[in-house]
Short mmCIF file of C-alpha atoms in Angstrom, two decimals:
data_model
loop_
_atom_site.label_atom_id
_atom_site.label_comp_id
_atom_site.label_asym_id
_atom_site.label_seq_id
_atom_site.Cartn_x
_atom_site.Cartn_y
_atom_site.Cartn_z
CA UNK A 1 87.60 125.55 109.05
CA UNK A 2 86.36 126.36 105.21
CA UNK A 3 89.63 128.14 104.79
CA UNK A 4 91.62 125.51 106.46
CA UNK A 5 89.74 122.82 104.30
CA UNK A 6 90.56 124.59 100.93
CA UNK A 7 94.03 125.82 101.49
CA UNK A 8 95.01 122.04 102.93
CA UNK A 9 93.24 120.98 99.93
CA UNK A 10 95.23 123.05 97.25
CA UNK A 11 98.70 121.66 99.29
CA UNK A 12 97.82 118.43 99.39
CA UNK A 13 96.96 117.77 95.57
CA UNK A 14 100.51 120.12 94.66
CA UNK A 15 102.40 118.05 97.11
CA UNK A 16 100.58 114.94 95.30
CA UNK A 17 101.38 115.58 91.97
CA UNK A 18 105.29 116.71 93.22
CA UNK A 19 104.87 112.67 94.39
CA UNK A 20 103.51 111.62 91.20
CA UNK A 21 106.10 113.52 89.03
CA UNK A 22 109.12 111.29 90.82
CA UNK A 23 106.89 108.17 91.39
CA UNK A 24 106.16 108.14 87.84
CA UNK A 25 109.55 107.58 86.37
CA UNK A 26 110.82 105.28 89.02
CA UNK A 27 107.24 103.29 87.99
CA UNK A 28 108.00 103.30 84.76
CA UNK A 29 111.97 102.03 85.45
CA UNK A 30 110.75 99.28 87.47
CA UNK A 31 107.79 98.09 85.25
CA UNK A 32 109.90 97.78 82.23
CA UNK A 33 113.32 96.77 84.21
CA UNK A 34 112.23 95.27 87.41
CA UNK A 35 115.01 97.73 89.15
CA UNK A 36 113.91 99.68 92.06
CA UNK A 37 115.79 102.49 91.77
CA UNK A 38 117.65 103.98 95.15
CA UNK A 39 119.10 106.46 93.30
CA UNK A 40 115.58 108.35 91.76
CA UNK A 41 115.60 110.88 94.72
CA UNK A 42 119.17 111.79 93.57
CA UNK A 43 118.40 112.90 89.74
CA UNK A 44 115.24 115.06 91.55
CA UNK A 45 118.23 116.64 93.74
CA UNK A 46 120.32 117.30 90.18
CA UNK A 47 117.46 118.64 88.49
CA UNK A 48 117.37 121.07 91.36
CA UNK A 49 120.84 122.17 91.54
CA UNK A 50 121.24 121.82 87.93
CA UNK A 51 117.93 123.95 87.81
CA UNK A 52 119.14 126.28 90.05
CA UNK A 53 123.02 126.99 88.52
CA UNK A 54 121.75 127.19 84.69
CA UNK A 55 119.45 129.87 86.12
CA UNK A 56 121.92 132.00 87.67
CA UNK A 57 123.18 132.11 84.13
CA UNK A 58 120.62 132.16 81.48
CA UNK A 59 117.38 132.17 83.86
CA UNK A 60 114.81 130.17 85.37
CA UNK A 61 113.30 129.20 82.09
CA UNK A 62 115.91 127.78 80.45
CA UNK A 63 117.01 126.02 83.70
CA UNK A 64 113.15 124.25 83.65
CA UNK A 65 113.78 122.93 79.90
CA UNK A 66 117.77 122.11 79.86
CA UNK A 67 118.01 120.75 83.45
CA UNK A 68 116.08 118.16 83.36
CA UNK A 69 117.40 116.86 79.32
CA UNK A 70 120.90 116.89 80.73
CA UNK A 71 120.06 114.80 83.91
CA UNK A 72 117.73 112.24 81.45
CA UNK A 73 120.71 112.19 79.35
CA UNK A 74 122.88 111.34 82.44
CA UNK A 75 120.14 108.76 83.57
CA UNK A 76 120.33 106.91 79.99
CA UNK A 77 124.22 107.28 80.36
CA UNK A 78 124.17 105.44 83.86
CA UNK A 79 121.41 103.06 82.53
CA UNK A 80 123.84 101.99 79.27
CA UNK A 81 127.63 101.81 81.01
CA UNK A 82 126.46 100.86 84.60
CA UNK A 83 123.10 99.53 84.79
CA UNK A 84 123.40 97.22 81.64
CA UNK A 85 126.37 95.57 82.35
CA UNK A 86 124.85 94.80 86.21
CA UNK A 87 121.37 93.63 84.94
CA UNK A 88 122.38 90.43 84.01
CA UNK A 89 123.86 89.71 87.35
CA UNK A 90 120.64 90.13 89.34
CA UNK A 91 118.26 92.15 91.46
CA UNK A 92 121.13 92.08 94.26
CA UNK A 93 123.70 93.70 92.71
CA UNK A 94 121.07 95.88 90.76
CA UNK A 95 120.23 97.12 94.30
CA UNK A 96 123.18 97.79 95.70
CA UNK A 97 124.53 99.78 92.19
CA UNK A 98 121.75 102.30 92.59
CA UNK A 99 122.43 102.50 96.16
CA UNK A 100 126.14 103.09 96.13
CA UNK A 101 125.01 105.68 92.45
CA UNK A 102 123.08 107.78 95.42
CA UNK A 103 125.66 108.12 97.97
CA UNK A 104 128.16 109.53 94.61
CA UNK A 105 125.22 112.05 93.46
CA UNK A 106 125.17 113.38 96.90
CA UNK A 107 129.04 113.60 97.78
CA UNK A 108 129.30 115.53 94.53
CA UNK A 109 126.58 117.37 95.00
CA UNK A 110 128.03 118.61 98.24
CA UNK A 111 131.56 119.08 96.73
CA UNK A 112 130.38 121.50 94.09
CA UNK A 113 127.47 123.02 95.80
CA UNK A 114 128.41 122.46 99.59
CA UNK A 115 126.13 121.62 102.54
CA UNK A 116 124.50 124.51 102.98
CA UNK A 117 120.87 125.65 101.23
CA UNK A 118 121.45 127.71 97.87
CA UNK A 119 119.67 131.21 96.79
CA UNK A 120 117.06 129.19 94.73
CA UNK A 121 114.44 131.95 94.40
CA UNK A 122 111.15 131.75 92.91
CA UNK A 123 111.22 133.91 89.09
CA UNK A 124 110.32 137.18 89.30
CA UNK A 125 107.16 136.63 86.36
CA UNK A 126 105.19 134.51 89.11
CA UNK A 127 106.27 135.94 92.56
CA UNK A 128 103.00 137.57 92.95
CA UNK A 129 100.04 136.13 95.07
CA UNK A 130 97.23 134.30 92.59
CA UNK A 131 94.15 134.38 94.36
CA UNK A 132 93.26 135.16 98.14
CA UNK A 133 91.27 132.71 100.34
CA UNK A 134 90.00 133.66 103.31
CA UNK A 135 92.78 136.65 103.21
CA UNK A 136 95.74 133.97 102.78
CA UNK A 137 97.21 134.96 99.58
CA UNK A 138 98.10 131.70 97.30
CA UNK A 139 101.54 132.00 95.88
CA UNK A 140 101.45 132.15 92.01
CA UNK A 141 104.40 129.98 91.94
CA UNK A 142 102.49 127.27 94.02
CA UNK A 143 99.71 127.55 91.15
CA UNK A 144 101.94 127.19 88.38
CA UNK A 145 103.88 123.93 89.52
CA UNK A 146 100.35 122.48 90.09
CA UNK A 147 99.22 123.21 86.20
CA UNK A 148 103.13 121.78 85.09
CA UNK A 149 102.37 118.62 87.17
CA UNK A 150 99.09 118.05 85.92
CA UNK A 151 100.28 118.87 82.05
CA UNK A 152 103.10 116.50 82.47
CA UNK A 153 100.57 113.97 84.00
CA UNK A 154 98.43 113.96 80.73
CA UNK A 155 101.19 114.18 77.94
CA UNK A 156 102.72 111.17 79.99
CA UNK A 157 99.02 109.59 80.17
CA UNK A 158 98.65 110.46 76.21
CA UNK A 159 102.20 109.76 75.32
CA UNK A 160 102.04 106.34 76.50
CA UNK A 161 98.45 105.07 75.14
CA UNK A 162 98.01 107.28 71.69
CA UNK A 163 101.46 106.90 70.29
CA UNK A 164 103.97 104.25 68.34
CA UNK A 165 106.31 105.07 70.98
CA UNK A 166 104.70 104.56 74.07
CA UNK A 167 103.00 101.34 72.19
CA UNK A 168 106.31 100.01 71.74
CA UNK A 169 107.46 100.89 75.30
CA UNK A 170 103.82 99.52 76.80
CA UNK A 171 104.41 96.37 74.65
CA UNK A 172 108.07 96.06 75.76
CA UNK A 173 107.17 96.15 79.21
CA UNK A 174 105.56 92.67 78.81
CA UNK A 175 106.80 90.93 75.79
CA UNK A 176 110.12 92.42 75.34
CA UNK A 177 111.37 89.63 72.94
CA UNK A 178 108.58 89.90 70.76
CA UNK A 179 109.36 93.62 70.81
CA UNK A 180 112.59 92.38 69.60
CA UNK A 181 111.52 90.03 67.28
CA UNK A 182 109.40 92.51 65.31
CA UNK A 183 113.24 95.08 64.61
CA UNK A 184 112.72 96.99 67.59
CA UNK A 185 115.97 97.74 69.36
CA UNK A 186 114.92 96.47 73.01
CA UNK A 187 118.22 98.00 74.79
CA UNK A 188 117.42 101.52 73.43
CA UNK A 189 114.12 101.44 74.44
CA UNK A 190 115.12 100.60 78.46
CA UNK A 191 117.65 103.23 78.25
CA UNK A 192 114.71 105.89 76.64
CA UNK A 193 112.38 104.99 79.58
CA UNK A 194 115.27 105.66 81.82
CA UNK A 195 116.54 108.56 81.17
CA UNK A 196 113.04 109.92 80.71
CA UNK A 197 112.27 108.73 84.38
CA UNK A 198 115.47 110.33 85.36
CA UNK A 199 113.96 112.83 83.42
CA UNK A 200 110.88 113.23 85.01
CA UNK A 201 112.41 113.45 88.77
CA UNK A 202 114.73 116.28 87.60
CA UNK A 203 111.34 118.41 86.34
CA UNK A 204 110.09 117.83 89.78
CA UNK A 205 113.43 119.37 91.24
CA UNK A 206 113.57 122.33 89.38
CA UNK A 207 109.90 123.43 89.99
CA UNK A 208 110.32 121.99 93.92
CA UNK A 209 113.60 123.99 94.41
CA UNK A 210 112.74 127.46 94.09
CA UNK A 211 109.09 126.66 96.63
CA UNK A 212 111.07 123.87 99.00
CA UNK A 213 114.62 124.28 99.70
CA UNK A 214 117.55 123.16 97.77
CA UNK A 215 120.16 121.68 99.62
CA UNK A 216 122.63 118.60 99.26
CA UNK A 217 120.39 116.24 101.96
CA UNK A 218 117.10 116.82 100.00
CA UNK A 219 116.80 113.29 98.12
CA UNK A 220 117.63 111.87 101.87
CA UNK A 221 114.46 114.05 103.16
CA UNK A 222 112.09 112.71 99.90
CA UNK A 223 113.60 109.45 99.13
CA UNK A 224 112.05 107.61 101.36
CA UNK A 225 108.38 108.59 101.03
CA UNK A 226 108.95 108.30 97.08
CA UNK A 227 109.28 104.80 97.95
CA UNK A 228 106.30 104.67 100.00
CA UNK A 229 104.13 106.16 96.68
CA UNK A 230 105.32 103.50 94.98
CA UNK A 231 104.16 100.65 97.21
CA UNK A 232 100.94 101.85 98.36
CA UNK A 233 100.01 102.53 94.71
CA UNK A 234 101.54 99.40 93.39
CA UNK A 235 104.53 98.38 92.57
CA UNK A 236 104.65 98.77 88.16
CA UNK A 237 101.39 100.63 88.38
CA UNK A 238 101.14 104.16 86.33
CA UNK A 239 97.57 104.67 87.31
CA UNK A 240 98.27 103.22 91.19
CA UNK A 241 101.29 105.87 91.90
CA UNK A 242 98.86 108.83 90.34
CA UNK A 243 96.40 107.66 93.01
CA UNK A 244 99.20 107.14 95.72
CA UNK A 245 100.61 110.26 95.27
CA UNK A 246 97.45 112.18 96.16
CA UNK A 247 96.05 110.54 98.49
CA UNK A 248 99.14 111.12 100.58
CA UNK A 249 99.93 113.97 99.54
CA UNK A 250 96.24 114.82 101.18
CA UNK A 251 96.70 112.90 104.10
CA UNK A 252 99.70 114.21 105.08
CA UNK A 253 99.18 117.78 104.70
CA UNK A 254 96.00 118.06 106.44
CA UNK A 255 97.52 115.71 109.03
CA UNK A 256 100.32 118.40 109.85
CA UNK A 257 97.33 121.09 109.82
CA UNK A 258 95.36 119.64 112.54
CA UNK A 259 96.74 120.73 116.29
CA UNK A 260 94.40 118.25 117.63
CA UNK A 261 95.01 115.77 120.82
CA UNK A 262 93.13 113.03 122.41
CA UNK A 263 92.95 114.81 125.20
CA UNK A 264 91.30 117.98 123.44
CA UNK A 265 88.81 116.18 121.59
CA UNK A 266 87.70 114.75 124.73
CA UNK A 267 87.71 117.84 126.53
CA UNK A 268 86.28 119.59 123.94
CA UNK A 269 82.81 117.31 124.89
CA UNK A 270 83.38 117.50 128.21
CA UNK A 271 85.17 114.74 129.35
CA UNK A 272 88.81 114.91 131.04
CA UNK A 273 89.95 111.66 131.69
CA UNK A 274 93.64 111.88 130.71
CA UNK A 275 96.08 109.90 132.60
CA UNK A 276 97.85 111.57 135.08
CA UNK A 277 101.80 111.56 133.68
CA UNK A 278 103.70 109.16 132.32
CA UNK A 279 103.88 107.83 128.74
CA UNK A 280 100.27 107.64 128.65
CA UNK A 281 99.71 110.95 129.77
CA UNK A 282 102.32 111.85 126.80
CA UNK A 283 100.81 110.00 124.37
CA UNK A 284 97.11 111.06 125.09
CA UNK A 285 98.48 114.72 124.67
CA UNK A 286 100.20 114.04 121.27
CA UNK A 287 98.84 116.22 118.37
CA UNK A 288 97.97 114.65 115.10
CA UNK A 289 100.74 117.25 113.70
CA UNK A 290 103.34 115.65 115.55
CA UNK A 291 103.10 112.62 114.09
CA UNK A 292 102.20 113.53 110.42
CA UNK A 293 105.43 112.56 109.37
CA UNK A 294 104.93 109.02 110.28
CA UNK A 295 100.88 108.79 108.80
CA UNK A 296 102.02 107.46 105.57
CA UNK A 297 104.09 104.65 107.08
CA UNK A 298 101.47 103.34 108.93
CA UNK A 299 99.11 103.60 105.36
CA UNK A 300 101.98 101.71 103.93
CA UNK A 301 102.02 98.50 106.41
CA UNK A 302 97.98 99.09 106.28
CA UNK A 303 97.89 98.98 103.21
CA UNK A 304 100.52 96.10 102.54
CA UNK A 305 99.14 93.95 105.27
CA UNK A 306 95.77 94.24 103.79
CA UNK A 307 96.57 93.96 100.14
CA UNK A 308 100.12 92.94 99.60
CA UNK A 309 100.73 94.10 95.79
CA UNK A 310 99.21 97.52 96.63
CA UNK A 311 96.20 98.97 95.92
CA UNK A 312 96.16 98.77 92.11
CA UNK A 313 99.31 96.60 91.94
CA UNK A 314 98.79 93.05 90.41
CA UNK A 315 100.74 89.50 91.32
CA UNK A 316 102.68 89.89 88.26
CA UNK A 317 104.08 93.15 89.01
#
């Protein structure tokens, strides 16, 4: 149980910060923009493949710095010439622009690439167990996206309250036409925040690729609980997708740990009244495993039924 505990534990707050690496920039988009991005789960996919051909090349390394600059310079690139000119039409056509952007990332993707997983592999430097718990060996790999997720957590955290740049950007979100008023160049600084949310979902790729697999259908797979994150957290809350992202990040990996029924918690005390068959005998036999998947859904309409703007979310936002 202690080693179940620990390792679930260790899974949980990587998966979390994976979340929190995506949620961030799309939180960030959509505090400053008021755009919900459909098409974040697609620059995570490029920073993946991009990741993944640049290392075949020149090596992991250089894949982890240069993929995810030239998908945040593609984000800023779709945010001037596309998202720009359909701002000033409305959320509506906002929405379905990033949509339609996602379905074009992953046609490409598959026309270059193809459907099928590629040889991501882990680098050579940290395919070597870290520690062993409870004689499961910890990947080194695992250990070392956790510390990038956590670094990137705090420069972003830093970045945004300690410098003139992320005061600008923090006083843009809010009074943009002051921003403008005092020579700032308001435009620039939407398409910065963009393309360094873009930014932010490709450094997530890369590090996921080589660990998860890399295939053309992965931003289908993620996309929607990126969305959840965001939501449960609050939607145009930093500090509400940090906490989002690991508590279900937690919740859902010890929820696909536990191979526990209804029916065997009851018989484990010595009581077996399960229903004979049907749909009620299936359901008091399902596992919490089994329906893992669908845990943070159900958080999400908990949550939103019980507080509406999230858990750190405000009425403005």
């Amino acid at each position: 149980m202690l080693e179940l505990v620990i390792v679930s534990t260790l899974n949980g707050v990587l998966y979390g910060m994976l979340l929190f690496l995506m949620a961030s920039g799309l939180t960030l988009i959509f505090s400053m923009m008021g755009v919900l991005n459909f098409a974040h789960a697609s620059f995570y996919m490029l920073g993946a493949f991009f990741g993944y051909q640049i290392s075949r090349f020149t090596g992991f390394w250089v894949g982890l710095v240069a993929a995810p600059v030239l998908v945040g310079g593609l984000g800023a690139l779709v945010e001037r010439y596309g998202l720009r000119n359909v701002h000033r039409h409305g959320h509506v056509p906002e929405l379905l622009f990033t949509f339609g952007l996602a379905y074009v990332i992953e046609e490409v993707v598959q026309m270059v690439w193809g459907k099928l997983p590629v040889d991501y592999r882990v680098p050579a430097a940290l395919d070597f167990p870290a520690f062993t718990v409870f004689g499961t060996n910890y990947p080194a790999y695992k250990l070392f996206m956790l510390v990038i997720s956590v670094a990137i957590f705090i420069a972003l955290l830093v970045a945004l309250t300690r410098t003139r740049v992320g005061l600008i950007i923090q006083a843009a979100l809010t009074h943009p036409n002051m921003v403008a008023m005092l020579g700032h160049d308001v435009p620039k600084v939407f398409m910065l925040v963009f393309g360094v949310g873009t930014g932010l979902a490709a450094v997530a790729g890369v590090i996921a690729g080589p660990a998860l697999v890399t295939q053309a259908n992965m931003a289908g797979l993620l996309g929607p609980i990126l969305f959840v994150v965001v939501v449960v957290g609050g939607l145009g809350s930093l500090t509400g997708a940090f906490v989002a992202s690991l508590l279900i990040g937690l919740v859902q990996t010890f929820a696909i740990s536990l191979d526990v029924s209804v029916a065997s918690v009851l018989r484990a005390v010595g009581i077996d009244a399960a229903p004979s068959g049907g749909v009620l005998g299936d359901l008091w036999n399902v596992t919490i495993a089994q329906v893992g998947p669908i845990i943070p859904y159900l958080l999400l309409v908990l949550v939103l039924i019980a507080r509406p703007t999230g858990l750190l979310g405000n009425r403005e936002a």
